Amino acid sequence: GSHRFATASDRCGGGIAIIHSTRVASHVLLSCGPFVDVQLLLEVLDEAQPLSAREKMGKAYLRYVQKSVLGVVCSGPSIAYDANGAQLCVGALEDAVSWNKKTGQVAKKMHVEEGESSAAVSSIERGKEGLATAYEDGAVRIWKEEICVATFKGHKGRVEALRFAQNGDLLASGGVDGHIVVWDVADEAGRFRLRGHVGPITDLAWIEWGRKRYMISASKDGRLKVWDINQQHCCQTLVVGQAGEGASLAFHGQRLLVAGSNGKVLVYSAQEEDQKANDVKEMKVSKAEKQDNGTVDPTNQSEENTSMELLVFSGSLKRIDASKANLLRWEENGHGFGVSSMGKSIEFYKARSRSELTKKLRRKQKRRREKISKQMSKEASNVEVEEAQKNADTAKQDLKKDSLSAASETSAEITVEDEYEMLPPLRLKHKAKGFAFCPQSWSKVDNILRFKVAVALQNNQIEEWELVNETWEKLHTIDMAGHRADIRSVSLSEDDSVLMTCSHSSVKFWNPHTGSCLRTIESGYILSSLFVPGGRQAVCGTKSGELEVFDVGSGMRVGEPIPAHEGAIWSLAALADGSGFVSGSADKEVKFWEYEVREDILDGQLSKQQLGLAHTRTLKMTDDVLCVRVSPSGSLIAVALLDATIKVFFTDSLKFFLSLYGHKLPVLCMDISSDGTLLASGSADKNLKLWGLDFGDCHRSLFAHSDSVMACVFVKDTHYLFTAGKDKVIKYWDADKFQLLLTLDGHHAEVWSLAVSAGGDLLASGSHDRSVRIWERTDEPFFVQEEEERRMDAMFEEGLEGATGVPQDEVVLPAEGQEQESLPAGQRTGETIDATDAIISALDLAEAQMERDAEHMQVHASSTKAPPPPPPNPLLLGLRPAQFVLHTVANVRSADLEQALMILPFTAALRLLDVLQLNLERGKDVELICRVMTLLVRLHLRQLVHTPDARRVLTSMRDRLRPQMESLKDTLGFNLAGMEYMKRNIQARRWGQVLLGMEE
């Protein structure tokens, strides 16, 4: 509340809420009881001034923000080399990270600005001018170095495919919504949206022949579609698999490769329009000649295909691994391709050269002639001599015809099996998510083939391999920065200098302030952990029921694992005096352990001293123990059981004290406040319950998470509480007011464990996404009401996702029986709505100022004495009204401008057209004005035609816009001609220098 009330609370002996009136104050004073100094409180109330708006909002809390993310090497299925092949770019949850493959350190990190969505990276594509990243929330971003230069939002969900055009001016994205969006990289805006698939898009590929551009898309509906980019429609559809099965594809030269779930690589040939027309013409001529000779039945034309299709099936290659293929990629120069599957291997194929194909065809023809010759000799030995001679002459003629026909057939048609040669597959220890060819690494010297590939593995690891003389060699591995599996337990030392994270096979020690990994130790499957007082050793409980002790300084395990329980050790809790700890296991036992110093004696001499554990007592329970906690005073121990109850015992005598029941499902986590008055429990029933440890009453039951509550921990010396759940979020609570204070979003999978520093300024969280996130407390205050409003805004933003922003009465419907294939590329978001509001506000301000100026001109014309001009509106930023409107439109992000104009009402659009035509006379920003005017006319054409007031605006646009655009076109043509002239001069100078050097 008010700072005066907060100051008086300590002197009065109790907490005081905000008091808005004297009448309410009297009721509060009567309810305070004898523990409050009433006279002192009345003096404070008399001195208090009326509360401000901020004071009425309640108590202020300090905000927690994410400081760093540790332990993530790669998370997405995409991996890409840089232009030099020295760095590897992968998706690391919400970041795109470039790793130096030799040092294993982060070279660059592309991080989204704070305040934007923290969705994970789903795809990466490297272009000529930068890097493109796609995200699970449907966003696409383009980066140059570590700066985001453009952000596109056009999909409803995860973006699965991302492909640049050859010259990098266009970028295509395909999402789980089944739509393909083509983006203009230079204009930072969407061109159009293509729809036609009924399943998620799995892959994309470009085909470019001069100005003709085609897009090939594969989907989980089992179909392959070819799109004409210039005409924005589908020109061919192929069925390559069953519904629900996606395919990966790659195009190079004139070959399209498609790999799906049938254990084969389908090969298609792509033909240009001229070549297709010639092929169809030759086919018709050949067919007519055969009909004239009587060799073909003219009525049987079912198998003849005379359509001008872009893709023609050529054959298939059988893969070794018959499982579903998840990625297919060509080497950048077309020397070969690779295909990875759901297994642990990647298959590679080499494209044979023209000389190698000629040799193979000659060998095939030779074998065919030898086979026919053997067949002739066998037949001649079984018949009479006279008939043999006759048959020999006939066989010679047949041999000659067969050899000629075989030679013509093999020279005219080359089978797919002849074109590609299988290379040794790459066998991995773990499943591969994606791979990439190293640029300029494919070479063949002394008949030895060499090339490099980088593989992103599913165990949070990156490997680089090289094929040398048909043998795979591992070159580099990037794995030290993270765990190979999910993180089940995190713990902080007493001085907050060391952070311990535990996984199924290793324990890592980190510096939580710098984020550097200090030690990595192999271990068992650890479920719980804690630091020994002093922070030099740590104890961990494993899934097999063993206790492992680790030395932080040496990075080694102390002794052998200690068999402690017969079941998994789900929880460890330190005793209040620091002499030992308590372990709870699935074997229905709670055991007490004490630290001791053990001395190893070798050959009769003392070698070294090390930490040991001694079992002192055992508390047997009636069901599996899921969590144990000891009160800070050490007098009580709370045990959570599988039967959804919590049993509280006295620590010294182990006698039963309380039974806390109320959860409907097992309690998975607990914690006790520093003063020992509150116990918080989180359960699989998604609820958080707050209990009083004096009488065992439930103070409040809160619906905490949308899934099971996995961890809860109090901030020391407060009643503030953190909870984490399977819903991927962390929540910050005030246990006294039973209020949700803050929601910390960031994790992309279940959050298993939490750890809070002694001072409460740091929070560490471990998740199933293999990341460790460090959250720090800042000096920024926040109010609960503001956070609730922010959450409501976020819900409103989610409700806008997927809206196209096109008015229903303005959508041009397709013809009957047809589906509209091309749509606007953008998507309605909160930013586009804000941009629309800004444009409407600018129009209102501009019209108000123009009305004042018009009134001033009328008064000035009617009076002999000139009146003073009206004061300028400071909101116009010193600009003229029409200039201010254009300035507001220009400030809208290019990617959001189209959707912002779509939301604009017709009346506002007509006003905007009227104002923009005034700016055409100045001759500035002609391109932007033309774009806005053209789009508004296209959107509201029907209403403009039937609106008499719009005729004046449209006529003025026609008279002013065309000359301005022609002038701009002439300027661009002049500049292009000048640049072409300079290019020719530079080339001529270079050739002159070369010729002069040759003469010398």
Short mmCIF file of C-alpha atoms in Angstrom, two decimals, residues 156 177-180 193-199 221 223 225 227 231-234 237 811-823:
data_model
loop_
_atom_site.label_atom_id
_atom_site.label_comp_id
_atom_site.label_asym_id
_atom_site.label_seq_id
_atom_site.Cartn_x
_atom_site.Cartn_y
_atom_site.Cartn_z
CA LYS A 156 -1.21 -19.99 -37.73
CA ASP A 177 -1.72 -24.86 -41.55
CA GLY A 178 -1.15 -26.21 -45.08
CA HIS A 179 -0.43 -22.76 -46.51
CA ILE A 180 2.61 -21.52 -48.43
CA ARG A 193 -0.38 -16.96 -49.87
CA LEU A 194 -0.91 -20.27 -51.69
CA ARG A 195 -3.36 -22.83 -50.39
CA GLY A 196 -4.39 -26.17 -51.80
CA HIS A 197 -2.96 -28.80 -49.48
CA VAL A 198 -5.16 -30.34 -46.83
CA GLY A 199 -2.26 -31.35 -44.58
CA ASP A 221 -1.77 -35.26 -47.52
CA ARG A 223 0.47 -35.03 -52.63
CA LYS A 225 2.01 -29.75 -55.98
CA TRP A 227 2.89 -23.86 -58.30
CA GLN A 231 0.43 -16.84 -62.19
CA GLN A 232 -0.08 -17.80 -58.50
CA HIS A 233 -1.87 -21.07 -59.16
CA CYS A 234 -1.25 -24.82 -59.05
CA THR A 237 -0.49 -32.33 -58.73
CA VAL A 811 -13.22 -11.21 -50.60
CA VAL A 812 -13.40 -12.24 -54.25
CA LEU A 813 -14.90 -15.72 -54.20
CA PRO A 814 -13.70 -18.33 -56.70
CA ALA A 815 -15.90 -19.86 -59.33
CA GLU A 816 -18.22 -22.69 -58.42
CA GLY A 817 -16.35 -25.96 -57.95
CA GLN A 818 -13.01 -24.18 -57.59
CA GLU A 819 -11.01 -23.16 -54.57
CA GLN A 820 -9.31 -19.81 -54.24
CA GLU A 821 -5.61 -20.69 -54.32
CA SER A 822 -4.03 -17.25 -53.83
CA LEU A 823 -4.70 -15.09 -50.77
#
